[in-house]
């Protein structure tokens, strides 16, 4: 399986990092080795002094497709989840400045938290899902999928022009504002509406 991530998909997050609004979705990949194993703590890697949490809605692909038209995209997933795209922000800034690929700052071991998934049928409208991240039991990030610049079906159309989607692939759909640094002993808990989908300890 592969992990396809979308950058700069929420206006307020673009502002907080002083990025410009892209004309097309920004995509990058994480290898499958980036997945943080279930019930494992996240260890801050030694190459970064500024790892950020980015809570994101996840979409799990359930059939193979390429060049998927937006109007058929809904047939390609039936589960929605929540995860964290851990980002070594210091390293990413360095790479961005040099115009280099972001992979080392985004795809390192443990950088992809994939929480539990909920059936799509749980939701009246996938474009109106509330989600949030709590750090040490305090609200840290919150978002609603209605605020995405590119909604789920548009992302599937766009991604599948470049990458064939396969069963089990996971799309990270971008983070809302409120990203921030984590330190050892932080506890990160993610919710969609009022359902807890992951709980991570930082070491
Ligand atoms: Zn992200």
Short mmCIF file of N, CA and C in Angstrom, two decimals, residues 18-126:
data_model
loop_
_atom_site.label_atom_id
_atom_site.label_comp_id
_atom_site.label_asym_id
_atom_site.label_seq_id
_atom_site.Cartn_x
_atom_site.Cartn_y
_atom_site.Cartn_z
N UNK A 18 2.69 30.82 6.45
CA UNK A 18 3.08 31.82 5.44
C UNK A 18 3.35 31.21 4.07
N UNK A 19 2.57 30.21 3.73
CA UNK A 19 2.68 29.62 2.39
C UNK A 19 1.70 30.32 1.45
N UNK A 20 1.93 30.13 0.15
CA UNK A 20 0.97 30.69 -0.81
C UNK A 20 -0.07 29.63 -1.15
N UNK A 21 -1.26 30.08 -1.52
CA UNK A 21 -2.34 29.15 -1.88
C UNK A 21 -2.04 28.55 -3.25
N UNK A 22 -1.95 27.22 -3.32
CA UNK A 22 -1.60 26.60 -4.60
C UNK A 22 -2.78 26.61 -5.58
N UNK A 23 -2.46 26.55 -6.86
CA UNK A 23 -3.52 26.49 -7.88
C UNK A 23 -4.02 25.06 -8.07
N UNK A 24 -3.17 24.10 -7.71
CA UNK A 24 -3.56 22.69 -7.77
C UNK A 24 -3.16 22.07 -6.43
N UNK A 25 -3.72 20.93 -6.06
CA UNK A 25 -3.32 20.30 -4.80
C UNK A 25 -1.82 20.01 -4.76
N UNK A 26 -1.23 20.15 -3.59
CA UNK A 26 0.18 19.77 -3.38
C UNK A 26 0.18 18.33 -2.89
N UNK A 27 0.92 17.46 -3.58
CA UNK A 27 0.94 16.04 -3.20
C UNK A 27 2.34 15.60 -2.82
N UNK A 28 2.41 14.69 -1.86
CA UNK A 28 3.66 13.98 -1.59
C UNK A 28 3.30 12.61 -1.05
N UNK A 29 4.28 11.71 -1.03
CA UNK A 29 4.01 10.33 -0.59
C UNK A 29 4.80 10.02 0.68
N UNK A 30 4.28 9.10 1.44
CA UNK A 30 5.04 8.52 2.55
C UNK A 30 5.17 7.03 2.25
N UNK A 31 6.33 6.43 2.54
CA UNK A 31 6.45 4.98 2.35
C UNK A 31 5.65 4.23 3.41
N UNK A 32 5.39 2.95 3.18
CA UNK A 32 4.61 2.18 4.17
C UNK A 32 5.38 2.03 5.49
N UNK A 33 6.69 2.17 5.44
CA UNK A 33 7.49 2.09 6.67
C UNK A 33 7.29 3.31 7.58
N UNK A 34 6.58 4.32 7.08
CA UNK A 34 6.30 5.51 7.92
C UNK A 34 5.17 5.24 8.91
N UNK A 35 4.43 4.16 8.70
CA UNK A 35 3.27 3.91 9.56
C UNK A 35 3.72 3.59 10.98
N UNK A 36 3.16 4.34 11.93
CA UNK A 36 3.45 4.08 13.34
C UNK A 36 2.64 2.85 13.75
N UNK A 37 3.33 1.84 14.23
CA UNK A 37 2.62 0.60 14.57
C UNK A 37 1.65 0.84 15.71
N UNK A 38 0.55 0.11 15.64
CA UNK A 38 -0.53 0.26 16.64
C UNK A 38 0.03 0.07 18.05
N UNK A 39 -0.45 0.94 18.92
CA UNK A 39 -0.10 0.93 20.35
C UNK A 39 1.36 1.28 20.64
N UNK A 40 2.09 1.72 19.62
CA UNK A 40 3.48 2.14 19.84
C UNK A 40 3.51 3.63 20.16
N UNK A 41 4.51 4.02 20.95
CA UNK A 41 4.73 5.45 21.19
C UNK A 41 5.43 6.04 19.97
N UNK A 42 5.31 7.35 19.81
CA UNK A 42 6.05 8.04 18.75
C UNK A 42 7.34 8.58 19.36
N UNK A 43 8.47 8.20 18.78
CA UNK A 43 9.76 8.67 19.26
C UNK A 43 10.23 9.84 18.39
N UNK A 44 10.49 10.97 19.01
CA UNK A 44 10.98 12.12 18.25
C UNK A 44 12.35 11.75 17.66
N UNK A 45 12.49 11.86 16.33
CA UNK A 45 13.77 11.45 15.72
C UNK A 45 14.90 12.41 16.09
N UNK A 46 16.10 11.88 16.11
CA UNK A 46 17.25 12.69 16.58
C UNK A 46 17.62 13.79 15.60
N UNK A 47 17.13 13.72 14.35
CA UNK A 47 17.52 14.73 13.36
C UNK A 47 16.62 15.96 13.37
N UNK A 48 15.69 16.05 14.33
CA UNK A 48 14.81 17.22 14.34
C UNK A 48 14.63 17.76 15.75
N UNK A 49 14.57 19.09 15.84
CA UNK A 49 14.24 19.75 17.11
C UNK A 49 12.88 20.40 17.06
N UNK A 50 12.15 20.11 16.00
CA UNK A 50 10.84 20.77 15.86
C UNK A 50 9.88 19.88 15.06
N UNK A 51 9.45 18.79 15.69
CA UNK A 51 8.47 17.93 15.04
C UNK A 51 7.07 18.47 15.36
N UNK A 52 6.29 18.67 14.31
CA UNK A 52 4.92 19.16 14.45
C UNK A 52 3.90 18.04 14.26
N UNK A 53 2.78 18.16 14.95
CA UNK A 53 1.63 17.29 14.67
C UNK A 53 0.77 17.98 13.61
N UNK A 54 0.25 17.20 12.70
CA UNK A 54 -0.76 17.68 11.74
C UNK A 54 -1.88 16.64 11.74
N UNK A 55 -3.01 16.97 12.33
CA UNK A 55 -4.11 16.01 12.36
C UNK A 55 -4.86 16.09 11.02
N UNK A 56 -5.22 14.94 10.47
CA UNK A 56 -5.81 14.94 9.13
C UNK A 56 -6.88 13.84 8.98
N UNK A 57 -7.89 14.15 8.21
CA UNK A 57 -8.89 13.14 7.84
C UNK A 57 -8.25 12.19 6.83
N UNK A 58 -8.50 10.89 7.02
CA UNK A 58 -7.94 9.87 6.13
C UNK A 58 -9.05 9.21 5.32
N UNK A 59 -8.68 8.82 4.11
CA UNK A 59 -9.62 8.12 3.23
C UNK A 59 -8.94 6.82 2.80
N UNK A 60 -9.63 5.69 3.04
CA UNK A 60 -9.05 4.40 2.65
C UNK A 60 -9.67 3.94 1.33
N UNK A 61 -8.81 3.68 0.36
CA UNK A 61 -9.25 3.29 -0.99
C UNK A 61 -9.67 1.81 -0.99
N UNK A 62 -10.78 1.52 -1.64
CA UNK A 62 -11.28 0.12 -1.61
C UNK A 62 -11.38 -0.53 -2.99
N UNK A 63 -10.97 0.17 -4.04
CA UNK A 63 -10.88 -0.50 -5.34
C UNK A 63 -9.84 0.19 -6.20
N UNK A 64 -9.37 -0.55 -7.19
CA UNK A 64 -8.29 -0.03 -8.04
C UNK A 64 -8.86 0.96 -9.03
N UNK A 65 -8.13 2.07 -9.21
CA UNK A 65 -8.60 3.02 -10.21
C UNK A 65 -7.54 4.00 -10.63
N UNK A 66 -7.64 4.42 -11.88
CA UNK A 66 -6.82 5.55 -12.33
C UNK A 66 -7.69 6.44 -13.21
N UNK A 67 -7.30 7.69 -13.34
CA UNK A 67 -8.13 8.67 -14.07
C UNK A 67 -9.59 8.58 -13.63
N UNK A 68 -9.79 8.63 -12.33
CA UNK A 68 -11.15 8.53 -11.77
C UNK A 68 -11.83 9.89 -11.90
N UNK A 69 -13.00 9.88 -12.48
CA UNK A 69 -13.76 11.12 -12.58
C UNK A 69 -14.35 11.46 -11.21
N UNK A 70 -14.35 12.75 -10.90
CA UNK A 70 -14.87 13.21 -9.61
C UNK A 70 -16.25 12.64 -9.30
N UNK A 71 -17.08 12.53 -10.31
CA UNK A 71 -18.45 12.08 -10.02
C UNK A 71 -18.54 10.60 -9.69
N UNK A 72 -17.47 9.84 -9.96
CA UNK A 72 -17.47 8.42 -9.56
C UNK A 72 -16.56 8.17 -8.36
N UNK A 73 -15.89 9.21 -7.90
CA UNK A 73 -14.86 9.04 -6.85
C UNK A 73 -15.44 8.41 -5.57
N UNK A 74 -16.70 8.71 -5.27
CA UNK A 74 -17.31 8.19 -4.03
C UNK A 74 -17.37 6.68 -4.01
N UNK A 75 -17.26 6.03 -5.18
CA UNK A 75 -17.30 4.56 -5.24
C UNK A 75 -15.97 3.93 -4.85
N UNK A 76 -14.96 4.74 -4.68
CA UNK A 76 -13.61 4.22 -4.44
C UNK A 76 -13.21 4.19 -2.97
N UNK A 77 -14.12 4.58 -2.08
CA UNK A 77 -13.81 4.51 -0.65
C UNK A 77 -15.09 4.30 0.14
N UNK A 78 -14.98 3.52 1.20
CA UNK A 78 -16.13 3.42 2.08
C UNK A 78 -15.75 3.52 3.56
N UNK A 79 -14.51 3.99 3.80
CA UNK A 79 -14.10 4.21 5.19
C UNK A 79 -13.36 5.54 5.31
N UNK A 80 -13.66 6.21 6.42
CA UNK A 80 -13.03 7.50 6.72
C UNK A 80 -12.34 7.35 8.07
N UNK A 81 -11.13 7.86 8.16
CA UNK A 81 -10.41 7.74 9.43
C UNK A 81 -9.73 9.05 9.80
N UNK A 82 -8.87 8.94 10.81
CA UNK A 82 -8.17 10.12 11.29
C UNK A 82 -6.73 9.72 11.60
N UNK A 83 -5.80 10.61 11.33
CA UNK A 83 -4.40 10.30 11.60
C UNK A 83 -3.58 11.55 11.81
N UNK A 84 -2.29 11.33 11.98
CA UNK A 84 -1.36 12.46 12.12
C UNK A 84 -0.25 12.32 11.08
N UNK A 85 0.00 13.43 10.41
CA UNK A 85 1.14 13.55 9.51
C UNK A 85 2.23 14.27 10.32
N UNK A 86 3.08 13.48 11.01
CA UNK A 86 4.17 14.11 11.78
C UNK A 86 5.18 14.69 10.79
N UNK A 87 5.61 15.91 11.08
CA UNK A 87 6.47 16.65 10.16
C UNK A 87 7.65 17.24 10.91
N UNK A 88 8.85 16.95 10.44
CA UNK A 88 10.05 17.58 11.01
C UNK A 88 10.15 18.97 10.37
N UNK A 89 9.52 19.96 11.04
CA UNK A 89 9.33 21.28 10.40
C UNK A 89 10.66 21.96 10.11
N UNK A 90 11.63 21.80 11.00
CA UNK A 90 12.93 22.44 10.77
C UNK A 90 13.59 21.88 9.50
N UNK A 91 13.56 20.57 9.38
CA UNK A 91 14.15 19.93 8.19
C UNK A 91 13.34 20.28 6.93
N UNK A 92 12.02 20.32 7.08
CA UNK A 92 11.19 20.65 5.92
C UNK A 92 11.49 22.08 5.43
N UNK A 93 11.64 23.01 6.35
CA UNK A 93 11.93 24.40 5.96
C UNK A 93 13.25 24.47 5.19
N UNK A 94 14.23 23.73 5.70
CA UNK A 94 15.54 23.69 5.04
C UNK A 94 15.40 23.14 3.61
N UNK A 95 14.65 22.05 3.47
CA UNK A 95 14.48 21.42 2.15
C UNK A 95 13.69 22.34 1.22
N UNK A 96 12.64 22.97 1.76
CA UNK A 96 11.83 23.89 0.95
C UNK A 96 12.68 25.03 0.41
N UNK A 97 13.49 25.58 1.31
CA UNK A 97 14.36 26.69 0.92
C UNK A 97 15.27 26.31 -0.24
N UNK A 98 15.77 25.08 -0.19
CA UNK A 98 16.68 24.62 -1.25
C UNK A 98 15.94 24.07 -2.46
N UNK A 99 14.61 24.04 -2.39
CA UNK A 99 13.84 23.50 -3.50
C UNK A 99 13.96 21.99 -3.62
N UNK A 100 14.25 21.33 -2.51
CA UNK A 100 14.44 19.87 -2.54
C UNK A 100 13.17 19.14 -2.09
N UNK A 101 13.04 17.85 -2.44
CA UNK A 101 11.87 17.07 -2.01
C UNK A 101 11.77 17.00 -0.48
N UNK A 102 10.53 16.86 0.01
CA UNK A 102 10.25 16.92 1.45
C UNK A 102 10.37 15.56 2.16
N UNK A 103 10.61 14.50 1.42
CA UNK A 103 10.44 13.15 1.99
C UNK A 103 11.12 12.93 3.33
N UNK A 104 12.35 13.40 3.49
CA UNK A 104 13.04 13.12 4.75
C UNK A 104 12.29 13.74 5.93
N UNK A 105 11.62 14.85 5.71
CA UNK A 105 10.93 15.55 6.80
C UNK A 105 9.51 15.06 7.01
N UNK A 106 9.01 14.27 6.06
CA UNK A 106 7.60 13.87 6.08
C UNK A 106 7.40 12.36 6.06
N UNK A 107 8.42 11.63 5.58
CA UNK A 107 8.22 10.20 5.36
C UNK A 107 9.05 9.30 6.25
N UNK A 108 9.63 9.90 7.29
CA UNK A 108 10.50 9.09 8.16
C UNK A 108 9.68 8.07 8.95
N UNK A 109 10.39 7.10 9.53
CA UNK A 109 9.73 6.03 10.29
C UNK A 109 8.82 6.61 11.38
N UNK A 110 7.63 6.14 11.45
CA UNK A 110 6.71 6.54 12.51
C UNK A 110 5.95 7.83 12.22
N UNK A 111 6.21 8.43 11.07
CA UNK A 111 5.62 9.76 10.80
C UNK A 111 4.16 9.71 10.37
N UNK A 112 3.64 8.51 10.13
CA UNK A 112 2.24 8.40 9.72
C UNK A 112 1.43 7.66 10.78
N UNK A 113 0.62 8.39 11.51
CA UNK A 113 -0.30 7.74 12.45
C UNK A 113 -1.60 7.48 11.71
N UNK A 114 -2.01 6.22 11.68
CA UNK A 114 -3.27 5.85 11.04
C UNK A 114 -4.16 5.27 12.12
N UNK A 115 -5.17 6.04 12.50
CA UNK A 115 -6.07 5.61 13.57
C UNK A 115 -7.13 4.65 13.04
N UNK A 116 -8.16 4.45 13.86
CA UNK A 116 -9.27 3.58 13.44
C UNK A 116 -10.06 4.26 12.33
N UNK A 117 -10.76 3.44 11.56
CA UNK A 117 -11.62 3.97 10.48
C UNK A 117 -13.09 3.78 10.85
N UNK A 118 -13.92 4.65 10.31
CA UNK A 118 -15.37 4.54 10.49
C UNK A 118 -16.00 4.33 9.11
N UNK A 119 -17.08 3.56 9.06
CA UNK A 119 -17.74 3.39 7.76
C UNK A 119 -18.24 4.74 7.25
N UNK A 120 -18.10 4.94 5.95
CA UNK A 120 -18.57 6.20 5.35
C UNK A 120 -20.05 6.43 5.65
N UNK A 121 -20.78 5.30 5.76
CA UNK A 121 -22.22 5.40 6.01
C UNK A 121 -22.56 6.05 7.36
N UNK A 122 -21.53 6.17 8.24
CA UNK A 122 -21.72 6.87 9.52
C UNK A 122 -22.07 8.33 9.30
N UNK A 123 -21.65 8.86 8.16
CA UNK A 123 -21.75 10.31 7.95
C UNK A 123 -22.85 10.65 6.95
N UNK A 124 -23.61 11.70 7.28
CA UNK A 124 -24.60 12.20 6.32
C UNK A 124 -23.90 12.78 5.12
N UNK A 125 -22.80 13.46 5.37
CA UNK A 125 -22.12 14.20 4.32
C UNK A 125 -20.61 14.19 4.63
N UNK A 126 -19.82 13.55 3.77
CA UNK A 126 -18.37 13.51 4.04
C UNK A 126 -17.75 14.90 3.95
#
